[in-house]
PDB file of C-alpha atoms and ligand atoms in Angstrom:
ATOM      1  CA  UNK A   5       1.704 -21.589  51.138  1.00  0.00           C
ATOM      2  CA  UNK A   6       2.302 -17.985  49.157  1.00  0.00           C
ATOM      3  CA  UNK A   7       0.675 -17.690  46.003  1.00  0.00           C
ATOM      4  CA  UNK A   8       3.002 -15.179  44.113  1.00  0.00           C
ATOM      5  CA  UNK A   9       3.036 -13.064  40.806  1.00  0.00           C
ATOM      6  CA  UNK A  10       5.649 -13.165  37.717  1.00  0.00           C
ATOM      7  CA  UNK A  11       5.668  -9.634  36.721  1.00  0.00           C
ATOM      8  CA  UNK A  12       7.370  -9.355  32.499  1.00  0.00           C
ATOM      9  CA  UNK A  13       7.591  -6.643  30.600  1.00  0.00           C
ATOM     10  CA  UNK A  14       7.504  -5.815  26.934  1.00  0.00           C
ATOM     11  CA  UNK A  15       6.620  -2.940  24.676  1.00  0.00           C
ATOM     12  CA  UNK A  16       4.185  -2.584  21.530  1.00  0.00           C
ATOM     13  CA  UNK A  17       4.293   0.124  18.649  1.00  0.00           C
ATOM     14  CA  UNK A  18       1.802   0.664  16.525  1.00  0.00           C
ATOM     15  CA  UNK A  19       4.108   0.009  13.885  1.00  0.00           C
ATOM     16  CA  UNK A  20       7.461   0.056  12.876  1.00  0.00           C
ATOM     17  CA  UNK A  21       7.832   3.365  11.944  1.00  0.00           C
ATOM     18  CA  UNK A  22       8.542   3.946  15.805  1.00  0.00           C
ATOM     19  CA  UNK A  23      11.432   1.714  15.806  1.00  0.00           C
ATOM     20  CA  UNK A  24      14.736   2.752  16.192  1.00  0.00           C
ATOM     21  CA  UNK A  25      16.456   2.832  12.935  1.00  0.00           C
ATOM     22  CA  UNK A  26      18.787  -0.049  13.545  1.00  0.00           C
ATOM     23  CA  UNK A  27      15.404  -2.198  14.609  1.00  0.00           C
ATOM     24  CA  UNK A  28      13.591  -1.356  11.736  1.00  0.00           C
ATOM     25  CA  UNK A  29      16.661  -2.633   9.365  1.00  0.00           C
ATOM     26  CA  UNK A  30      16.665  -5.750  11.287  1.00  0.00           C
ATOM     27  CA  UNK A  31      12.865  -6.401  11.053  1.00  0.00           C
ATOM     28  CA  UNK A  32      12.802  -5.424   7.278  1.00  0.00           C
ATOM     29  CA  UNK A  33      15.837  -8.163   6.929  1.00  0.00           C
ATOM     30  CA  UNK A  34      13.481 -10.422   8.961  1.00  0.00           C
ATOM     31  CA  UNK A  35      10.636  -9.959   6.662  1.00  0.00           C
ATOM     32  CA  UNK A  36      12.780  -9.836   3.366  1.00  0.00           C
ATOM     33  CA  UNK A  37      14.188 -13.561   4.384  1.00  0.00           C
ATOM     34  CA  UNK A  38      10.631 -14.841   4.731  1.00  0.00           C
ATOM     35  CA  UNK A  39      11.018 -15.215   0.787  1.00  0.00           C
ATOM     36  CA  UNK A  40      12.887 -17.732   0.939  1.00  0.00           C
ATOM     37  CA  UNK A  41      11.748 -20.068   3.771  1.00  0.00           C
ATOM     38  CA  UNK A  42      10.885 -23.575   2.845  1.00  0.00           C
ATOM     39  CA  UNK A  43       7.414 -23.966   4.114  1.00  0.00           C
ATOM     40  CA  UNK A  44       5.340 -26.160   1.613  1.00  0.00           C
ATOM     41  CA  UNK A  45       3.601 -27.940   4.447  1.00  0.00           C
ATOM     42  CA  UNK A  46       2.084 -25.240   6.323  1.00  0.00           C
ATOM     43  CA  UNK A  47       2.474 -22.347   4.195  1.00  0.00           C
ATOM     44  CA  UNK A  48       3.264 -20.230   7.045  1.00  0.00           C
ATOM     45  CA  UNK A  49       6.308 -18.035   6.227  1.00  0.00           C
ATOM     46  CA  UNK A  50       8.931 -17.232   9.446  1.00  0.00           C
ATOM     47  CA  UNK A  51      12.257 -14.909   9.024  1.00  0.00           C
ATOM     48  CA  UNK A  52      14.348 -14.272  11.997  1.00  0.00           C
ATOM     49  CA  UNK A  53      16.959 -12.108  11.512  1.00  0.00           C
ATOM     50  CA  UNK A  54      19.868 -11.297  14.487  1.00  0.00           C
ATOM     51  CA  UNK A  55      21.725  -8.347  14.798  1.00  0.00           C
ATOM     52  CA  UNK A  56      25.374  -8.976  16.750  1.00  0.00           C
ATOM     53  CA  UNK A  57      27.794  -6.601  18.616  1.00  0.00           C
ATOM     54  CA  UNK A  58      29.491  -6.035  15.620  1.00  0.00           C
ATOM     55  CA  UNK A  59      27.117  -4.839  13.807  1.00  0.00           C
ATOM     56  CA  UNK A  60      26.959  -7.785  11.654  1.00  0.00           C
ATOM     57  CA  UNK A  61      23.114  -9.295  10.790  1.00  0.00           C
ATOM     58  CA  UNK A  62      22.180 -12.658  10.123  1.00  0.00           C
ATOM     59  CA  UNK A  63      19.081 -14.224   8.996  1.00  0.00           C
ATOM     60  CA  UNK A  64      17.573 -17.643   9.020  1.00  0.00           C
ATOM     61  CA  UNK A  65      13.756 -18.669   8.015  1.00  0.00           C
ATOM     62  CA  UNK A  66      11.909 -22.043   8.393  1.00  0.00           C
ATOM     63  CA  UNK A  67      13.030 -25.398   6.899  1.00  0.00           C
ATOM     64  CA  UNK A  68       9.881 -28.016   6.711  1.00  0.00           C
ATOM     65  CA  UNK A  69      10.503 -31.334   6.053  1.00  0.00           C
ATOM     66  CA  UNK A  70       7.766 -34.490   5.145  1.00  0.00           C
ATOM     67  CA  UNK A  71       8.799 -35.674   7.971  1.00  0.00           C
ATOM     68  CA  UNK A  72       7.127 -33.295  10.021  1.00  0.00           C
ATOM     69  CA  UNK A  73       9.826 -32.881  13.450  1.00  0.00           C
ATOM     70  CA  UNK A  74      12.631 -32.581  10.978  1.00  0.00           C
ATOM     71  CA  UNK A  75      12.398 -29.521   9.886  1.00  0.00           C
ATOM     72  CA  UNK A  76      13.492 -26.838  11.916  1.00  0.00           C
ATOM     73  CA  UNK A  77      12.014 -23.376  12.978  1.00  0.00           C
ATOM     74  CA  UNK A  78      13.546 -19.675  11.318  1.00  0.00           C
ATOM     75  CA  UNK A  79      14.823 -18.530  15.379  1.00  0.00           C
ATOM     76  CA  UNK A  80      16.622 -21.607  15.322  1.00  0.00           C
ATOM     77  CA  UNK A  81      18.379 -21.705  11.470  1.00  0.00           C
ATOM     78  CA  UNK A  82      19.373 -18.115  12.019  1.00  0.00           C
ATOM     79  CA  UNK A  83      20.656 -18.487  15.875  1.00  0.00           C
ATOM     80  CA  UNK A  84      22.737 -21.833  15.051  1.00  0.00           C
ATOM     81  CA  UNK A  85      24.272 -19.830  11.655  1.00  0.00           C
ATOM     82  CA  UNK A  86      24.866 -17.285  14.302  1.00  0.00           C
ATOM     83  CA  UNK A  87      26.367 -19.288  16.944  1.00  0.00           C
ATOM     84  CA  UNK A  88      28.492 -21.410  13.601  1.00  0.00           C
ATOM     85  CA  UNK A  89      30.113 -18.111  12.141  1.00  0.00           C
ATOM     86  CA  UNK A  90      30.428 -15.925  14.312  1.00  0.00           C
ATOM     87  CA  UNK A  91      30.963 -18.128  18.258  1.00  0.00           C
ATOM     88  CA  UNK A  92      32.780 -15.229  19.775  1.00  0.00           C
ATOM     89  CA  UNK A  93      30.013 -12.693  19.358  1.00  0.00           C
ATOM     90  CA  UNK A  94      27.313 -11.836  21.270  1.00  0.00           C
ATOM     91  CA  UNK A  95      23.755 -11.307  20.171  1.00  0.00           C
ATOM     92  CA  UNK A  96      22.352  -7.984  20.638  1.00  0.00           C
ATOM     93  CA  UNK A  97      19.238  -7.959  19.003  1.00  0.00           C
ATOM     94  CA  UNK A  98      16.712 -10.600  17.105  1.00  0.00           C
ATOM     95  CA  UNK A  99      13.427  -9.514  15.086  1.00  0.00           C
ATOM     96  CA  UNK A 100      11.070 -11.805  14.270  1.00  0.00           C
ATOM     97  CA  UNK A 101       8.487 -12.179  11.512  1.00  0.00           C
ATOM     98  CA  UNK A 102       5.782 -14.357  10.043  1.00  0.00           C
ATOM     99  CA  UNK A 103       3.484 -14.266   6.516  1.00  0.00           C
ATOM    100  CA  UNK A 104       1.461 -16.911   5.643  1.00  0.00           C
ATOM    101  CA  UNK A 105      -0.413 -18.164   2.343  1.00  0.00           C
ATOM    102  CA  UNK A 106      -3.642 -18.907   3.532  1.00  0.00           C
ATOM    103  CA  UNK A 107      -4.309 -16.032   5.689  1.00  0.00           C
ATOM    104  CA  UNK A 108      -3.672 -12.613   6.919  1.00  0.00           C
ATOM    105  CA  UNK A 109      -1.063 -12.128  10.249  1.00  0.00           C
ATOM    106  CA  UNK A 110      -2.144  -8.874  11.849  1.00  0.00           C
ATOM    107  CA  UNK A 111      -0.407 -10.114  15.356  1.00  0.00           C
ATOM    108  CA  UNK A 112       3.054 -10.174  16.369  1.00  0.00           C
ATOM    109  CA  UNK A 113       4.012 -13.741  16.102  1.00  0.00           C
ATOM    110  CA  UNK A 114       4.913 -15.890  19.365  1.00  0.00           C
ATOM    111  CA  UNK A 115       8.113 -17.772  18.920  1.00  0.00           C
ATOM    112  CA  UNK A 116       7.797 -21.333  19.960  1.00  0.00           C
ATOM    113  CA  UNK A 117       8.577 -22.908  23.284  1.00  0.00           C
ATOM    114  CA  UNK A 118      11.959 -24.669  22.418  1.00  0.00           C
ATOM    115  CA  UNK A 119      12.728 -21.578  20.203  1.00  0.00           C
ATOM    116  CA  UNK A 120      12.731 -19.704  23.246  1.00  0.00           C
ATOM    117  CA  UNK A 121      15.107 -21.901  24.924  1.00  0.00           C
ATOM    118  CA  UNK A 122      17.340 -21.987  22.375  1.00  0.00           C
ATOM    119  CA  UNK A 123      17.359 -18.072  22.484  1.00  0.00           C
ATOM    120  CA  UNK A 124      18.074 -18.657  26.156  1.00  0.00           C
ATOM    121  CA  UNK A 125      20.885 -20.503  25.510  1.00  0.00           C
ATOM    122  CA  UNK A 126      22.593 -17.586  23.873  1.00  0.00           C
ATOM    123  CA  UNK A 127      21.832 -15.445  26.670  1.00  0.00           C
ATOM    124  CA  UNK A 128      23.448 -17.306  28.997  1.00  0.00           C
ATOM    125  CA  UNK A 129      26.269 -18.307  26.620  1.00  0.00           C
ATOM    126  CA  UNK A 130      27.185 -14.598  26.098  1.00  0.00           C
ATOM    127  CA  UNK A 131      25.780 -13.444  29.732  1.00  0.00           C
ATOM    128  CA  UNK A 132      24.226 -10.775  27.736  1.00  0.00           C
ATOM    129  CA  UNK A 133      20.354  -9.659  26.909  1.00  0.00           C
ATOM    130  CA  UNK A 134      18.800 -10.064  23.399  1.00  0.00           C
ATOM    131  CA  UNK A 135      15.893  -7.593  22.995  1.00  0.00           C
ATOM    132  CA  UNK A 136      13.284  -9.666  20.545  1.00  0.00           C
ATOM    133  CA  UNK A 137      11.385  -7.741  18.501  1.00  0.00           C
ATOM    134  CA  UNK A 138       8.074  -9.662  17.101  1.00  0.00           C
ATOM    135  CA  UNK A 139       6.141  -8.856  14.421  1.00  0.00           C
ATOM    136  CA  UNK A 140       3.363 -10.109  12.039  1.00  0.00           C
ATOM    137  CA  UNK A 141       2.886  -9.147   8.120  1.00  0.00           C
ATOM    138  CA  UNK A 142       0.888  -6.100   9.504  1.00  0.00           C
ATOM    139  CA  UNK A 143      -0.107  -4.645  13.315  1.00  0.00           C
ATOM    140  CA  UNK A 144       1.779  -3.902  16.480  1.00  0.00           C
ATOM    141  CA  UNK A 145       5.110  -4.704  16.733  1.00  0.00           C
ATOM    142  CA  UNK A 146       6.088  -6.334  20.002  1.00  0.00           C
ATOM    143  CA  UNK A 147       9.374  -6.154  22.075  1.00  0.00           C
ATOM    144  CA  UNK A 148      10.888  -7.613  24.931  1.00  0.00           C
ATOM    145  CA  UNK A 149      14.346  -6.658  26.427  1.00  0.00           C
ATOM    146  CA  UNK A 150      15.076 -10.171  27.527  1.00  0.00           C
ATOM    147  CA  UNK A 151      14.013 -13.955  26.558  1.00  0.00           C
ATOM    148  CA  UNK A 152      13.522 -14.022  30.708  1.00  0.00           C
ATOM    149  CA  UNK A 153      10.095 -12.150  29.523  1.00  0.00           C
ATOM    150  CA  UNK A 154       9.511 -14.620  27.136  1.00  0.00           C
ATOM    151  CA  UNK A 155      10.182 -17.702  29.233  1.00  0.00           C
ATOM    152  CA  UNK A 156       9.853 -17.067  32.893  1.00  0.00           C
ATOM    153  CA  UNK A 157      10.968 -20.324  34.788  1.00  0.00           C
ATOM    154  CA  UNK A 158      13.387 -21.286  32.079  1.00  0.00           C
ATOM    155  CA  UNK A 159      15.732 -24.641  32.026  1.00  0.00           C
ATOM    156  CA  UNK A 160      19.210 -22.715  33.276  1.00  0.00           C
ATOM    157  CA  UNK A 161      22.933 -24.621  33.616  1.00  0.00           C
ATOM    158  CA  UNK A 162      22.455 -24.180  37.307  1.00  0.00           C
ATOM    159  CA  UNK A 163      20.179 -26.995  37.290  1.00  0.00           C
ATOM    160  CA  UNK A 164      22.325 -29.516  35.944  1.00  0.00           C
ATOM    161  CA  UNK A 165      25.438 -28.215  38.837  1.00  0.00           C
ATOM    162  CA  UNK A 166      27.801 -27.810  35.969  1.00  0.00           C
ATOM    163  CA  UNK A 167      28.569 -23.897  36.390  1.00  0.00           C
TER     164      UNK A 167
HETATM  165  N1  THU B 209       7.687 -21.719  12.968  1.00  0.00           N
HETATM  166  C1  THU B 209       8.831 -20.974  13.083  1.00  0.00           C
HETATM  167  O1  THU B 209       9.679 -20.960  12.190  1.00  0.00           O
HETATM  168  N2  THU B 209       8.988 -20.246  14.211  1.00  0.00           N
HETATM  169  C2  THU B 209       8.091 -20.176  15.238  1.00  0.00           C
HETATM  170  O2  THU B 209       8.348 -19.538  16.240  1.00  0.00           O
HETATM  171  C3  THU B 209       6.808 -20.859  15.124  1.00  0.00           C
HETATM  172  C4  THU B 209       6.670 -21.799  13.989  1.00  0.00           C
HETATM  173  C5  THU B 209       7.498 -22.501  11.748  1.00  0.00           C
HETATM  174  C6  THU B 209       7.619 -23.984  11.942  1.00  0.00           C
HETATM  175  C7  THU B 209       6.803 -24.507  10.775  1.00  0.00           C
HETATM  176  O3  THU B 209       7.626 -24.543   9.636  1.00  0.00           O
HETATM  177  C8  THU B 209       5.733 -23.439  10.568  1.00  0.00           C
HETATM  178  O4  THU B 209       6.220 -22.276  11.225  1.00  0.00           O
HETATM  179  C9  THU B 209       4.377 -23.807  11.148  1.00  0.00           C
HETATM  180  O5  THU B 209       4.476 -24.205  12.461  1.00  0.00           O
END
């Protein structure tokens, strides 16, 4: 028996000042599109917003539903708009943002499990990296370089033998 260790990496900035220019456009897009998420059950605000090859950014934010499992998360709305409009392009870059109405986010916000799979997916669709960039409404900004740092361990098409 070996135990062994998962080593990931990721970066924090004190804020987004420190950003690249491009990163900070895509996290203020992220944060502007929290607006306009539909979140009357939790309250809890979430804008994604994707920057692809071409330059081209689009944004998604959380759609709740009364029937709780039916709504879907903002990583997903904006990746699937992605993945509609645009199939042939890869995704270079995603920031991600939260607000909420009953309390103050100073942390960078943790995308969901099957969020991170469904970045995955894209990943491996394009065989390229997306560098995720997580922030709250205030506080460090987080950033990985891959979902792989995200989501060691993760579901991959070689499992089912099809590629
Ligand atoms: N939510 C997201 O949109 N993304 C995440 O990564 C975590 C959670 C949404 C789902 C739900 O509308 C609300 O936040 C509270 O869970």
């Amino acid at each position: 028996m070996d135990k062994k260790k998962l080593t990931i990496e990721f970066w924090e900035y004190a804020s987004e000042n420190e950003l690249a220019e491009n990163d900070q456009e895509l996290l203020k897009r992220a944060k502007q599109i929290t607006d306009t998420a539909y979140a009357p059950y939790s309250q809890f605000y979430v804008g994604a917003a994707l920057r692809l090859k071409n330059g081209k950014i689009i944004t998604g934010n959380n759609q709740e539903n009364v029937a709780y499992p039916s709504g879907l998360c903002a990583e997903r709305v904006a990746i699937y708009a992605a993945g509609a409009h645009y199939p042939e392009v890869p995704i270079e870059a995603m920031a991600i943002t939260c607000k909420s109405k009953t309390f103050h986010v100073n942390e960078p916000l943790s995308p969901c499990g099957a969020c991170r799979q469904a970045i995955a997916e894209y990943e491996m669709r394009y065989k390229t990296n997306i560098k995720i960039i997580l922030a709250g409404e205030t506080g460090k900004i987080r950033v990985v370089n891959s979902i792989s740092d995200l989501l060691p361990f993760m579901f991959k098409a070689e499992e089912l033998k099809k590629v």
